[in-house]
C-alpha positions as a Markdown table, in Angstrom:
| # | Residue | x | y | z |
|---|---|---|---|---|
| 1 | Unk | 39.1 | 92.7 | 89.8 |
| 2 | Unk | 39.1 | 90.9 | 93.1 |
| 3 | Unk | 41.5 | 88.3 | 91.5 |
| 4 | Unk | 44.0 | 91.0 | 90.1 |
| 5 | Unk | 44.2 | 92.7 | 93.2 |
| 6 | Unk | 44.7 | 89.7 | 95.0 |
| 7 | Unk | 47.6 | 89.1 | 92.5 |
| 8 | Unk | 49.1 | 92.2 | 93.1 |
| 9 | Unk | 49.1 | 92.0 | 97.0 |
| 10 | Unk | 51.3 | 88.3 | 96.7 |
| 11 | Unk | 52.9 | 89.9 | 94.5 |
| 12 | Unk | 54.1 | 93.0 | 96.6 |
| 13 | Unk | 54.5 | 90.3 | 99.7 |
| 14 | Unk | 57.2 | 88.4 | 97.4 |
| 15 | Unk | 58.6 | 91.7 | 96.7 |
| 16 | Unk | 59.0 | 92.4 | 100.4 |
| 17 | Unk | 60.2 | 89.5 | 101.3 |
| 18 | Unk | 63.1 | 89.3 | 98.5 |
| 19 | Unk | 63.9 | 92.8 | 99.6 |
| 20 | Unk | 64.1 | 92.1 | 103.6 |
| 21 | Unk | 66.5 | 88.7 | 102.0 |
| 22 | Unk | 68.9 | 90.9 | 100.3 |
| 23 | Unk | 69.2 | 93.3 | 103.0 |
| 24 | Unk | 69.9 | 90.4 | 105.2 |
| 25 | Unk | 72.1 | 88.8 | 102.6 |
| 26 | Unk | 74.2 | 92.3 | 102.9 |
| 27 | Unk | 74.3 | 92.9 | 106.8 |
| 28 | Unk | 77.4 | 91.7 | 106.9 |
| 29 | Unk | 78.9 | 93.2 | 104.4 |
| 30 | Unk | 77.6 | 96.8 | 105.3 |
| 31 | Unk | 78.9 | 95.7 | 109.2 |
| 32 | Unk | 82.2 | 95.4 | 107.6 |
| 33 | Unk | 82.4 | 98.8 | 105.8 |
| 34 | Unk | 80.4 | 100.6 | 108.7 |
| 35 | Unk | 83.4 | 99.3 | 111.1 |
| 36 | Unk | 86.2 | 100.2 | 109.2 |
| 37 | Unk | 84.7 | 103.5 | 108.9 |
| 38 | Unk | 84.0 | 103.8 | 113.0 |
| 39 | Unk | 87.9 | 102.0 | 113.1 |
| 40 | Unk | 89.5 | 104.9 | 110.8 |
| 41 | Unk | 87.1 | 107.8 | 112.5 |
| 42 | Unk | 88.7 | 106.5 | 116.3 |
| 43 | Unk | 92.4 | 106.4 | 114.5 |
| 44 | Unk | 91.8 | 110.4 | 113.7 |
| 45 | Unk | 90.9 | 111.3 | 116.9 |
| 46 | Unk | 93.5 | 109.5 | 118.4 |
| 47 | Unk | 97.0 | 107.8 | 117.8 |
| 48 | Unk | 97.3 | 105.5 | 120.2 |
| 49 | Unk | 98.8 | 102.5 | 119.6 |
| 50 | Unk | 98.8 | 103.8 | 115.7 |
| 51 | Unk | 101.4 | 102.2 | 113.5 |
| 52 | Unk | 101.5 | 105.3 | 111.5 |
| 53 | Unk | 103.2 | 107.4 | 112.7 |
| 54 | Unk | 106.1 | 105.1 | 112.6 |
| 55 | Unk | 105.7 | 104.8 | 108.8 |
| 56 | Unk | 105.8 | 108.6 | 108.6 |
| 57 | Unk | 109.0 | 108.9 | 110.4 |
| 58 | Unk | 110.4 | 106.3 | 108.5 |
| 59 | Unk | 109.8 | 108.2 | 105.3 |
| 60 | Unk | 110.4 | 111.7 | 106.8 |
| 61 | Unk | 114.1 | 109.5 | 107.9 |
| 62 | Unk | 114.5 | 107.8 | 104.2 |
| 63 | Unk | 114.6 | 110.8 | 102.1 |
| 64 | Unk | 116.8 | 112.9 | 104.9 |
| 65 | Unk | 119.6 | 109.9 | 104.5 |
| 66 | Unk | 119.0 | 109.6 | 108.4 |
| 67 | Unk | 119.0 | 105.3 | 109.4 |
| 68 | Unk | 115.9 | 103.3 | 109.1 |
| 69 | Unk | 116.8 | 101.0 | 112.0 |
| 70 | Unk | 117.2 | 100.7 | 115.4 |
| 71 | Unk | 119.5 | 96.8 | 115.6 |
| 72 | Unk | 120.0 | 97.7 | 119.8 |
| 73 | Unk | 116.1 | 97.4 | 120.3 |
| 74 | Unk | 115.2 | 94.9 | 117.2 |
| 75 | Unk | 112.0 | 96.8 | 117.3 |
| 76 | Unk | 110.3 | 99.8 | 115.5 |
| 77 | Unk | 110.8 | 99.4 | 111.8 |
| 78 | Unk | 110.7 | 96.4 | 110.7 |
| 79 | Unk | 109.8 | 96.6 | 106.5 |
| 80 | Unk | 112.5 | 96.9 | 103.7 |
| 81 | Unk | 113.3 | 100.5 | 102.8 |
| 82 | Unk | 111.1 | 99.7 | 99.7 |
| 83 | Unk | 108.4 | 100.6 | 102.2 |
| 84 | Unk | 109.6 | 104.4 | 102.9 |
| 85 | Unk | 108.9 | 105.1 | 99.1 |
| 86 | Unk | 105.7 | 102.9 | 98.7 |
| 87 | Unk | 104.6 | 105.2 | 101.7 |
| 88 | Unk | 105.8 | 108.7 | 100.4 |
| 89 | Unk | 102.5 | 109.4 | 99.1 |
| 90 | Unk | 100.3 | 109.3 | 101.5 |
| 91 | Unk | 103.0 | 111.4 | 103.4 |
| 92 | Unk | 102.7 | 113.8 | 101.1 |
| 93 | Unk | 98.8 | 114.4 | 101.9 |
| 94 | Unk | 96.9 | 116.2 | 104.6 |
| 95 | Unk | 97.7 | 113.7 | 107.8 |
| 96 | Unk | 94.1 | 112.6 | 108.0 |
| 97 | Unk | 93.4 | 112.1 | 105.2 |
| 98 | Unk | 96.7 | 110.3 | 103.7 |
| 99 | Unk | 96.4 | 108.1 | 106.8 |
| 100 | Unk | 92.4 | 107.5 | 105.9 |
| 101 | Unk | 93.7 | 106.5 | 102.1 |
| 102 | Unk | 96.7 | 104.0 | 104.1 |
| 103 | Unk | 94.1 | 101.9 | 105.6 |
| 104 | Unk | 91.3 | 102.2 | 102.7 |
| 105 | Unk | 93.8 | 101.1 | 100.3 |
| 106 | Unk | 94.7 | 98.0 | 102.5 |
| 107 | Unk | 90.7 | 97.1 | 103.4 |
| 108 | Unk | 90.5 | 97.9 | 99.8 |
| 109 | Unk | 92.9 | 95.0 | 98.1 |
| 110 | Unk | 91.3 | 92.5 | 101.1 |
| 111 | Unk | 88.1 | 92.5 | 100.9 |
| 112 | Unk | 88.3 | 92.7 | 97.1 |
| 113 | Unk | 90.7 | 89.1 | 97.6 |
| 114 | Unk | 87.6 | 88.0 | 99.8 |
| 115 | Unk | 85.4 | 89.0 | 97.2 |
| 116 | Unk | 87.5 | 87.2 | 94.2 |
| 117 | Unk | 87.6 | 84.1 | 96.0 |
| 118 | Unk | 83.8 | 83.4 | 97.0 |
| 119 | Unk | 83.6 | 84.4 | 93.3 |
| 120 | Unk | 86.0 | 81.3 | 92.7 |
| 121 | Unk | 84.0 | 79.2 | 94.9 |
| 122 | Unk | 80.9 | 79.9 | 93.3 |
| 123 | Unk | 77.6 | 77.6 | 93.9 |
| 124 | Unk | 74.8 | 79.9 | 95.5 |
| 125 | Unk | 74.7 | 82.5 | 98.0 |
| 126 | Unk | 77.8 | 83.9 | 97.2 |
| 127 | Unk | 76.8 | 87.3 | 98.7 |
| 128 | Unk | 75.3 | 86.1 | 101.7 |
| 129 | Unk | 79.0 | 83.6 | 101.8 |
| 130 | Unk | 81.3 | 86.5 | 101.2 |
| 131 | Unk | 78.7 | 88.5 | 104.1 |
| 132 | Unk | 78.5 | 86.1 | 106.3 |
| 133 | Unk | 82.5 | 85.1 | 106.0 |
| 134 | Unk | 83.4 | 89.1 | 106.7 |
| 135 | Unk | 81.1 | 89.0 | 109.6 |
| 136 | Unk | 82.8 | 86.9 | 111.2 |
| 137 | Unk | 86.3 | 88.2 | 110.8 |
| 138 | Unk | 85.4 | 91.5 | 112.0 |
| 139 | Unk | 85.9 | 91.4 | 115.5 |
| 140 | Unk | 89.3 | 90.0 | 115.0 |
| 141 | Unk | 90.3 | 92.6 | 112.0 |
| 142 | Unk | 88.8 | 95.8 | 113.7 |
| 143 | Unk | 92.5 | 96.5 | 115.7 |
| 144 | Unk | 94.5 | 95.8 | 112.3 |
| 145 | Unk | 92.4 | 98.5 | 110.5 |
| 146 | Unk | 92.6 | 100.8 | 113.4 |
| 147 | Unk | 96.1 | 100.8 | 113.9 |
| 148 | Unk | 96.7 | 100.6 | 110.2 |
| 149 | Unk | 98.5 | 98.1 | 110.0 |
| 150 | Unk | 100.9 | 97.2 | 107.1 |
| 151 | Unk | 99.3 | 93.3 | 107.4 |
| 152 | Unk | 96.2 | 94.2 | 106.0 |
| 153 | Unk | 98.0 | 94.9 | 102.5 |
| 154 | Unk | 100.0 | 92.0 | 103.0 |
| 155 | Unk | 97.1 | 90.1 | 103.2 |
| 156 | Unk | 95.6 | 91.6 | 100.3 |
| 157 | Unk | 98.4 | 91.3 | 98.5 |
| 158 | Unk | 99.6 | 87.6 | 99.1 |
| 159 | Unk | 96.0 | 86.4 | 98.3 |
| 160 | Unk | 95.8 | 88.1 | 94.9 |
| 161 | Unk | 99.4 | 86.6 | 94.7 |
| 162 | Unk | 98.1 | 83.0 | 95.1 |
| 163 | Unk | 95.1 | 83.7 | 92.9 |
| 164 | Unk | 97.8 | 85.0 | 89.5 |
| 165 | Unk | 100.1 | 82.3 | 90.1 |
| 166 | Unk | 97.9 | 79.4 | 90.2 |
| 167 | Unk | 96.4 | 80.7 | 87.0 |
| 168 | Unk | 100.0 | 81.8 | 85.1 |
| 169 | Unk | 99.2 | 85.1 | 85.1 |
| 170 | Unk | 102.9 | 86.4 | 85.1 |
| 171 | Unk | 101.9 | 90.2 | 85.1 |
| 172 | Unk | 99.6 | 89.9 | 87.9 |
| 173 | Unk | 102.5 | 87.8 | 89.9 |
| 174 | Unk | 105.0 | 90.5 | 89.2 |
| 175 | Unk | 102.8 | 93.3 | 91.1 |
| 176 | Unk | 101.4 | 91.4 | 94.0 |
| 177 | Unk | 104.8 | 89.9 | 95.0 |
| 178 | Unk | 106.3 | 93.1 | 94.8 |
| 179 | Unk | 103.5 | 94.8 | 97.0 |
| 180 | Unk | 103.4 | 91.7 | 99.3 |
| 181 | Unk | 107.0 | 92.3 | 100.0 |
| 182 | Unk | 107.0 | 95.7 | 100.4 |
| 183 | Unk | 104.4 | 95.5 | 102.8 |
| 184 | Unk | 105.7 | 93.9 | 104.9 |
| 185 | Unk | 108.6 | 90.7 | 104.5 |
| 186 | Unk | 107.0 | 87.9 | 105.7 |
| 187 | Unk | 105.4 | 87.5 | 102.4 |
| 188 | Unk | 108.6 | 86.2 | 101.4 |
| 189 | Unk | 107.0 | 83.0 | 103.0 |
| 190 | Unk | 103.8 | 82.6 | 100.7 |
| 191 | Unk | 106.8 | 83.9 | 97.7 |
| 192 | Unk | 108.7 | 80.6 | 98.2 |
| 193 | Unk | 105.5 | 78.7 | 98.4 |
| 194 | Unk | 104.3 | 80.6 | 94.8 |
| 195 | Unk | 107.6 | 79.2 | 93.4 |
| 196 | Unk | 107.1 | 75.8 | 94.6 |
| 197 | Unk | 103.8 | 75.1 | 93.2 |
| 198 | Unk | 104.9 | 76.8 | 90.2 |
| 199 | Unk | 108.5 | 77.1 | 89.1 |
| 200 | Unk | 107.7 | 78.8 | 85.9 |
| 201 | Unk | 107.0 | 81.5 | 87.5 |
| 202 | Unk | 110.0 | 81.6 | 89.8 |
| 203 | Unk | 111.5 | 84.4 | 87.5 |
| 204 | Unk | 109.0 | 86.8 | 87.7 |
| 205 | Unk | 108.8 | 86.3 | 91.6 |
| 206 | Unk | 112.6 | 86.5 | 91.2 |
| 207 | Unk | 111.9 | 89.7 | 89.5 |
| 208 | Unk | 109.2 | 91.0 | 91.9 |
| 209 | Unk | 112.2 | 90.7 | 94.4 |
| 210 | Unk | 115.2 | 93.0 | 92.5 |
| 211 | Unk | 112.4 | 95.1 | 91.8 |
| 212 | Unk | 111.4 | 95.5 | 95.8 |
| 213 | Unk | 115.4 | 96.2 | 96.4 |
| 214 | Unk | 116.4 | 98.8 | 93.5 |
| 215 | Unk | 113.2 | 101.0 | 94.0 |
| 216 | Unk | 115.2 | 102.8 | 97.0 |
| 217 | Unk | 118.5 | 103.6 | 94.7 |
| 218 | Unk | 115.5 | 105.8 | 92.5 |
| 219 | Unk | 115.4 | 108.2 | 95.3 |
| 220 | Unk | 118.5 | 108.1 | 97.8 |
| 221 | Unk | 122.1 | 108.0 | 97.6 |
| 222 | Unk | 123.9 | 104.6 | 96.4 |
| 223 | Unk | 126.0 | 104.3 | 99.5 |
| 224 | Unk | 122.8 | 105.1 | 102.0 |
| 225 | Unk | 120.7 | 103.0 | 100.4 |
| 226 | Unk | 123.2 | 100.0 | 100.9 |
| 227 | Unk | 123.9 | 100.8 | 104.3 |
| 228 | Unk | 119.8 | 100.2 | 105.4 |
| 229 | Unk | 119.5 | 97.4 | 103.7 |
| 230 | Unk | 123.0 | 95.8 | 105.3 |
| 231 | Unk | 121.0 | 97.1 | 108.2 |
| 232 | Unk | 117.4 | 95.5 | 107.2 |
| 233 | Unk | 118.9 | 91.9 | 106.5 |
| 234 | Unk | 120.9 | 92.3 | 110.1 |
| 235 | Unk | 117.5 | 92.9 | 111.5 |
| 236 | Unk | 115.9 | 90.3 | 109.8 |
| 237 | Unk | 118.6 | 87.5 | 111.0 |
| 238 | Unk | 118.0 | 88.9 | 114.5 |
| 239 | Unk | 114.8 | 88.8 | 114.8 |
| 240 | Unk | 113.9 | 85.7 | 115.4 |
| 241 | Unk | 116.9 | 84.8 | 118.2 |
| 242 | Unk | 117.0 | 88.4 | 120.0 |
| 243 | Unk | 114.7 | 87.8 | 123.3 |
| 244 | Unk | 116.8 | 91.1 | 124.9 |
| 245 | Unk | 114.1 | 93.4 | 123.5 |
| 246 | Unk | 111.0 | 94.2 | 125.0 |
| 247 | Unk | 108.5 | 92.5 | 121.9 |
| 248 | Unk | 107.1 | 89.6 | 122.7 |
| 249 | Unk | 105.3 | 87.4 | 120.1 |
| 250 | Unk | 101.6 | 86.1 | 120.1 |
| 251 | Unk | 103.2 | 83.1 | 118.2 |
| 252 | Unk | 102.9 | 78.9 | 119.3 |
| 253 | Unk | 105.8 | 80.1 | 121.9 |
| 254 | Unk | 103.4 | 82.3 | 123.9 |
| 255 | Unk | 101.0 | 79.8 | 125.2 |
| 256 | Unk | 104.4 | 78.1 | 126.5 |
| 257 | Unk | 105.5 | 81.2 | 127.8 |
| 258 | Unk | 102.2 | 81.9 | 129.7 |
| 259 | Unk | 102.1 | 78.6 | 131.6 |
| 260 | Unk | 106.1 | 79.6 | 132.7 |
| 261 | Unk | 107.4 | 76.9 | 130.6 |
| 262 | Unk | 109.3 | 78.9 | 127.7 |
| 263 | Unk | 110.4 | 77.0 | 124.5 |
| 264 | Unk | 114.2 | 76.9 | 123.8 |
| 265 | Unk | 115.1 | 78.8 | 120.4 |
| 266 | Unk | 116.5 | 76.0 | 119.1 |
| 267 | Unk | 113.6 | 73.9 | 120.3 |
| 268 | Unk | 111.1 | 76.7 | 118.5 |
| 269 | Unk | 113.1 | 76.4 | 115.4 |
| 270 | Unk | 113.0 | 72.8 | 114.9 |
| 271 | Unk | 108.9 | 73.1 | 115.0 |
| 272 | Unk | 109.0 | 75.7 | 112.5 |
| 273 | Unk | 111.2 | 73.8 | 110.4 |
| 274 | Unk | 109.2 | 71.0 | 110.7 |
| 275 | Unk | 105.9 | 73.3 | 110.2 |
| 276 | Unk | 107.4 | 75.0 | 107.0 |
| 277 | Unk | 107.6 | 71.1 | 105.8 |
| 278 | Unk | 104.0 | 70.5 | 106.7 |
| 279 | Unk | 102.7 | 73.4 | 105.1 |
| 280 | Unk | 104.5 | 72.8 | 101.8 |
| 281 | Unk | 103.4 | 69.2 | 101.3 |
| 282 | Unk | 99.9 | 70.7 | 102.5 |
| 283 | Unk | 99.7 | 72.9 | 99.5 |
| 284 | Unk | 101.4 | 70.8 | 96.8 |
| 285 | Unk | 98.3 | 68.5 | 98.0 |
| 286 | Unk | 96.0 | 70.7 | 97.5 |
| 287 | Unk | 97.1 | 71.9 | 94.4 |
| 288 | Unk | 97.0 | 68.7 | 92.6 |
| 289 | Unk | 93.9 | 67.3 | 94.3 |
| 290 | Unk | 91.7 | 69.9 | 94.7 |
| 291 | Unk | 89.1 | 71.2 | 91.9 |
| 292 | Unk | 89.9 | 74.5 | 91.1 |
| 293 | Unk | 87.0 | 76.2 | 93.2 |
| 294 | Unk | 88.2 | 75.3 | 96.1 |
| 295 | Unk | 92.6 | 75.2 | 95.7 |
| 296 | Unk | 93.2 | 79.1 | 96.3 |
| 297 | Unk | 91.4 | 79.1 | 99.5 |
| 298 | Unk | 92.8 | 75.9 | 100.9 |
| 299 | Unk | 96.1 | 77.0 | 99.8 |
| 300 | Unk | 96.1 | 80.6 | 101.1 |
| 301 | Unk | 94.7 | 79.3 | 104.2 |
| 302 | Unk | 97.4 | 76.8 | 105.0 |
| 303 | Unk | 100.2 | 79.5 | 104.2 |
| 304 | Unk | 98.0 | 81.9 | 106.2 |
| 305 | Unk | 98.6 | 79.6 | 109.6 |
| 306 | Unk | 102.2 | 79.2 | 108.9 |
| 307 | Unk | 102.5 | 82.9 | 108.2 |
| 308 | Unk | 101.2 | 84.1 | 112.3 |
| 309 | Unk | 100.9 | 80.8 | 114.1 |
| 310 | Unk | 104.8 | 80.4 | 113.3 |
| 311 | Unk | 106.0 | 83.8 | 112.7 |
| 312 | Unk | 108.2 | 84.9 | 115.4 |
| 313 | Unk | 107.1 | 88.6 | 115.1 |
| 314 | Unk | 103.6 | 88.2 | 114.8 |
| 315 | Unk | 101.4 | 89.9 | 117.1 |
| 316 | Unk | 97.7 | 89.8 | 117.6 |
| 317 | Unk | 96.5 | 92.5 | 115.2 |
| 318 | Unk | 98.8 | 90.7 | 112.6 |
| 319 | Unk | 95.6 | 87.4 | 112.8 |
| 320 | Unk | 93.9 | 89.4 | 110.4 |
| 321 | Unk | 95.6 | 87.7 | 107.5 |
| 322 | Unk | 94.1 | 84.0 | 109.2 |
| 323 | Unk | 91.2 | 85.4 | 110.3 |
| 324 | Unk | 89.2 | 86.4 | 106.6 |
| 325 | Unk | 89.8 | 83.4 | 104.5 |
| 326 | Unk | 89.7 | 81.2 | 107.6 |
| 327 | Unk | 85.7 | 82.9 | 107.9 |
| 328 | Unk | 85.3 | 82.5 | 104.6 |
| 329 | Unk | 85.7 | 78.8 | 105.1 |
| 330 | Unk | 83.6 | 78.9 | 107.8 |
| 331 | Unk | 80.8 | 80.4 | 105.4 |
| 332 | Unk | 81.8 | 77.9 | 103.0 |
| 333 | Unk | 81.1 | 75.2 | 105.6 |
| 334 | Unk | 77.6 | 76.7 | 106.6 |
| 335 | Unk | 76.2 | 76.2 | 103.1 |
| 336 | Unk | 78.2 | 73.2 | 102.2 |
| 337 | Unk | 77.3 | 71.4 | 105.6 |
| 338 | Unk | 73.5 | 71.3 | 106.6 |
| 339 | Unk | 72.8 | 70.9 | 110.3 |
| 340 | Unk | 76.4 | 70.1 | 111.2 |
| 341 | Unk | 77.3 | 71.2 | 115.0 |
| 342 | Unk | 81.1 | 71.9 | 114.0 |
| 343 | Unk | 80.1 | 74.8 | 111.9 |
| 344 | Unk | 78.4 | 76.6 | 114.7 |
| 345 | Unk | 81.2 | 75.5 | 117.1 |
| 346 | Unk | 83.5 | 77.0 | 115.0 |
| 347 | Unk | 81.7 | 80.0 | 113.8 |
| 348 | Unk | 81.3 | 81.3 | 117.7 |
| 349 | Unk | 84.9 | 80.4 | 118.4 |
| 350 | Unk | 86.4 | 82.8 | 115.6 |
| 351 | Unk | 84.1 | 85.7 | 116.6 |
| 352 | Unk | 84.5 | 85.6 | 120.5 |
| 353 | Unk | 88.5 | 85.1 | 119.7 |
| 354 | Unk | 88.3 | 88.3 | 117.8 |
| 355 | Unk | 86.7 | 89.6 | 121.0 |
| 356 | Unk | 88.9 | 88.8 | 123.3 |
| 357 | Unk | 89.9 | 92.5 | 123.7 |
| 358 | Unk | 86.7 | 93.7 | 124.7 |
| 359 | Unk | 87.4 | 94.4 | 128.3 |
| 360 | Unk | 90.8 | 95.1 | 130.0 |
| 361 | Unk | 91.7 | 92.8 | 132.8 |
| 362 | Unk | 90.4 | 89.5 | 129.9 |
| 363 | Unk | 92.7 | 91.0 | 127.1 |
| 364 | Unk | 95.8 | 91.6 | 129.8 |
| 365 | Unk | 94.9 | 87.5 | 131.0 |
| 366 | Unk | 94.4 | 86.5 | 127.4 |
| 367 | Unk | 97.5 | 88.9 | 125.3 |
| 368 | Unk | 99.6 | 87.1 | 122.9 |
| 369 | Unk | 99.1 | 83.3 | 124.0 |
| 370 | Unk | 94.9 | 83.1 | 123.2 |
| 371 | Unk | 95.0 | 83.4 | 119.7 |
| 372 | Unk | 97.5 | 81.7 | 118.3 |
| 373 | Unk | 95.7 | 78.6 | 120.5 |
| 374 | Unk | 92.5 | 79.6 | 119.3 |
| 375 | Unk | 93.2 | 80.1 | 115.4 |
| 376 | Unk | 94.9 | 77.1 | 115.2 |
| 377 | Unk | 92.1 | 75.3 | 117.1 |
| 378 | Unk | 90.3 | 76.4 | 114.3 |
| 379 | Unk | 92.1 | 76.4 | 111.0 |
| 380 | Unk | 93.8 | 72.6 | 111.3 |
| 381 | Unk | 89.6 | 71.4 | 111.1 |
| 382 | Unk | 89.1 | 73.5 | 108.5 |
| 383 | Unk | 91.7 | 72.3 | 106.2 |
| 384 | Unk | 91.4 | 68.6 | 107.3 |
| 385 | Unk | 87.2 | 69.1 | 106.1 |
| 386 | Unk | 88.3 | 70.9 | 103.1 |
| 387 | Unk | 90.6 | 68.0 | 102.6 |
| 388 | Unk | 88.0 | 66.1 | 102.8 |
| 389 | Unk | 85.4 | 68.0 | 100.3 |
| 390 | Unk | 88.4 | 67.6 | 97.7 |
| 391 | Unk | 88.3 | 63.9 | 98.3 |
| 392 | Unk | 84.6 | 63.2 | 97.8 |
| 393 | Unk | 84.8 | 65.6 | 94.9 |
| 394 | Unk | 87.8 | 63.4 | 93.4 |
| 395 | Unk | 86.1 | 59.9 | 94.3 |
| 396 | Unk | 82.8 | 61.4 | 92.6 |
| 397 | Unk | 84.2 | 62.3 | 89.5 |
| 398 | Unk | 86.0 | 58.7 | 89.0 |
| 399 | Unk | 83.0 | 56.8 | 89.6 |
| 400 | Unk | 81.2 | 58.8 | 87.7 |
């Protein structure tokens, strides 16, 4: 009997243990639900600095024929009238709780891309990678969610986009390019890369686009319809050369800016050009060298940097879209790398960037010019070691 109960006790001990693991293995996770709940509870009781209301106006001004734009101030609403009608719903519900479902449907479609890729990844720990990846994001996606932020979708969106085209689902690449876009247009970036690395499916990204611009002509008049997007392409072209307004981007031009050594436009155009170059031979890389656990990630990362370090509207909530799949290379790193110092350097660097709003008088000395320093501080060693994992997988499997 002694024996049998001394069974059971180990046995109960093992139990615990396992039990205490998971809940560990989960912490993250649960800290990333719990703080987009505590992020949507502080948007209800107050607006401030709220994107949403903006994209109720927007619809409130599409379906009254009133203009979309404002091309004096090159600010305010910045998303194709496609947006004004993706919106409309959650107009149509009780303001908390159609804003609540906005920014559930966006933390929704990314942490589910999060989810899809450590399931691409595979190997062990996946829960404890996926935890451990959205941990570290948080402190960097918390003013995204609260704001609700169109980004968040976007990011969503053009990960899933990445995932259907590299595996030729064309179904799958019609609906995220067409959400992508509508959320927001910089995903016409990470469309043009899609097509590269796969010009089959150029004509249903084609598609995805004609889609994006006759949705509006379902629900307005012909001639209005035209007029905003005349209005939206204007404001597109503008964007990036209009310094008279009062935005200012947290892209590779603010660090310049902060020291009181501005870039010249045309200077700032030449290294996105040449960035746009880098990042397209960087993905065609990785999609022919990498094994296909690991090309997603690489590849969504890399458009990721491109898409805020170089974007000339981005602005610090927008690092959201680096920040997750940049973390969930980092988690990637931790199990892949045993003992290394650069995945604890970098793990602390991505979470006290993402807290660099914490207290006033730091964010007002640290606004706009930090992260894009920071992030790409971070990504470039990140792709240059996943570069590397690809290559020792490759030289494995040809001696093998």
């Amino acid at each position: 009997m002694s024996l049998l109960g001394e069974r059971h006790r180990l046995i109960n001990i093992h139990a615990r243990k396992l039990a205490l693991r998971q809940a560990f293995d989960r912490l993250g996770l649960g800290l990333w639900g719990l703080a987009f709940l505590g992020a949507a509870i502080q948007a209800a009781m107050s607006q401030s600095r709220a994107v949403i209301p903006a994209y109720r106006q927007s619809v409130e001004n599409f379906f009254s024929h009133q203009p979309l734009y404002n091309l004096e101030l090159s600010m305010g609403f910045l998303y194709a009238p496609a947006f004004a009608v993706l919106f409309a719903p959650f107009l149509k519900l009780a303001p908390l709780f159609g804003d609540f479902l906005w920014r559930l449907v966006g933390f929704a479609v990314l942490t589910a891309a999060a989810t899809k890729e450590v399931r691409k990844i595979g190997g062990s720990n996946m829960v404890w990678m996926l935890s451990f990846g959205l941990f570290l994001a948080l402190p960097m996606s918390l003013g995204a969610m609260r704001t609700g932020q169109a980004t968040v979708l976007m990011a969503g969106a053009c990960w899933f986009l990445t995932f259907a085209v590299l595996e030729g689902r064309r179904a799958e690449t019609f609906l995220w390019a067409s959400v992508a876009m509508v959320a927001k247009p910089t995903a016409i970036v990470m469309i043009l890369l899609c097509g590269a690395l796969r010009p089959r499916q150029i004509p249903m990204l084609v598609l995805s686009l004609l889609f994006v611009f006759a949705v509006p002509y379902a629900f307005a008049p012909f001639d209005y319809v035209n007029a905003q997007h005349h209005d939206f392409i204007r404001l597109l072209t503008s964007m990036g050369v209009d310094k008279s307004g009062p935005f200012l981007a947290a892209d590779f031009t603010a660090p310049f800016l902060a020291i009181g050594a501005p870039l010249a436009e045309s200077g700032a155009t030449v290294v996105r050009i040449v960035a746009a170059a880098l990042t397209l031979a960087t993905v065609i890389w990785f999609d022919r060298q990498a094994d296909g656990k690991l090309t997603t990630l690489a590849i969504f990362l890399a458009a990721a940097v491109y898409m805020t370090v170089f974007n000339p509207r981005v602005e610090s909530n927008t690092y959201i879209m680096l920040a997750v799949p940049a973390a969930i290379a980092i988690a990637y790193l931790w199990r892949e790398d045993q003992g290394g110092a650069r995945r604890i350097v970098l793990s602390v660097a991505i979470f006290l960037c993402g807290l660099s709003g914490v207290e006033r008088h730091l964010h007002d000395f640290l606004n706009l010019w930090f992260r894009p320093l920071a992030m790409t501080l971070i990504s470039l060693p990140l792709l240059w070691w996943l570069r590397g994992k690809v290559h020792v997988k490759t030289t494995a499997v040809a001696c093998g």
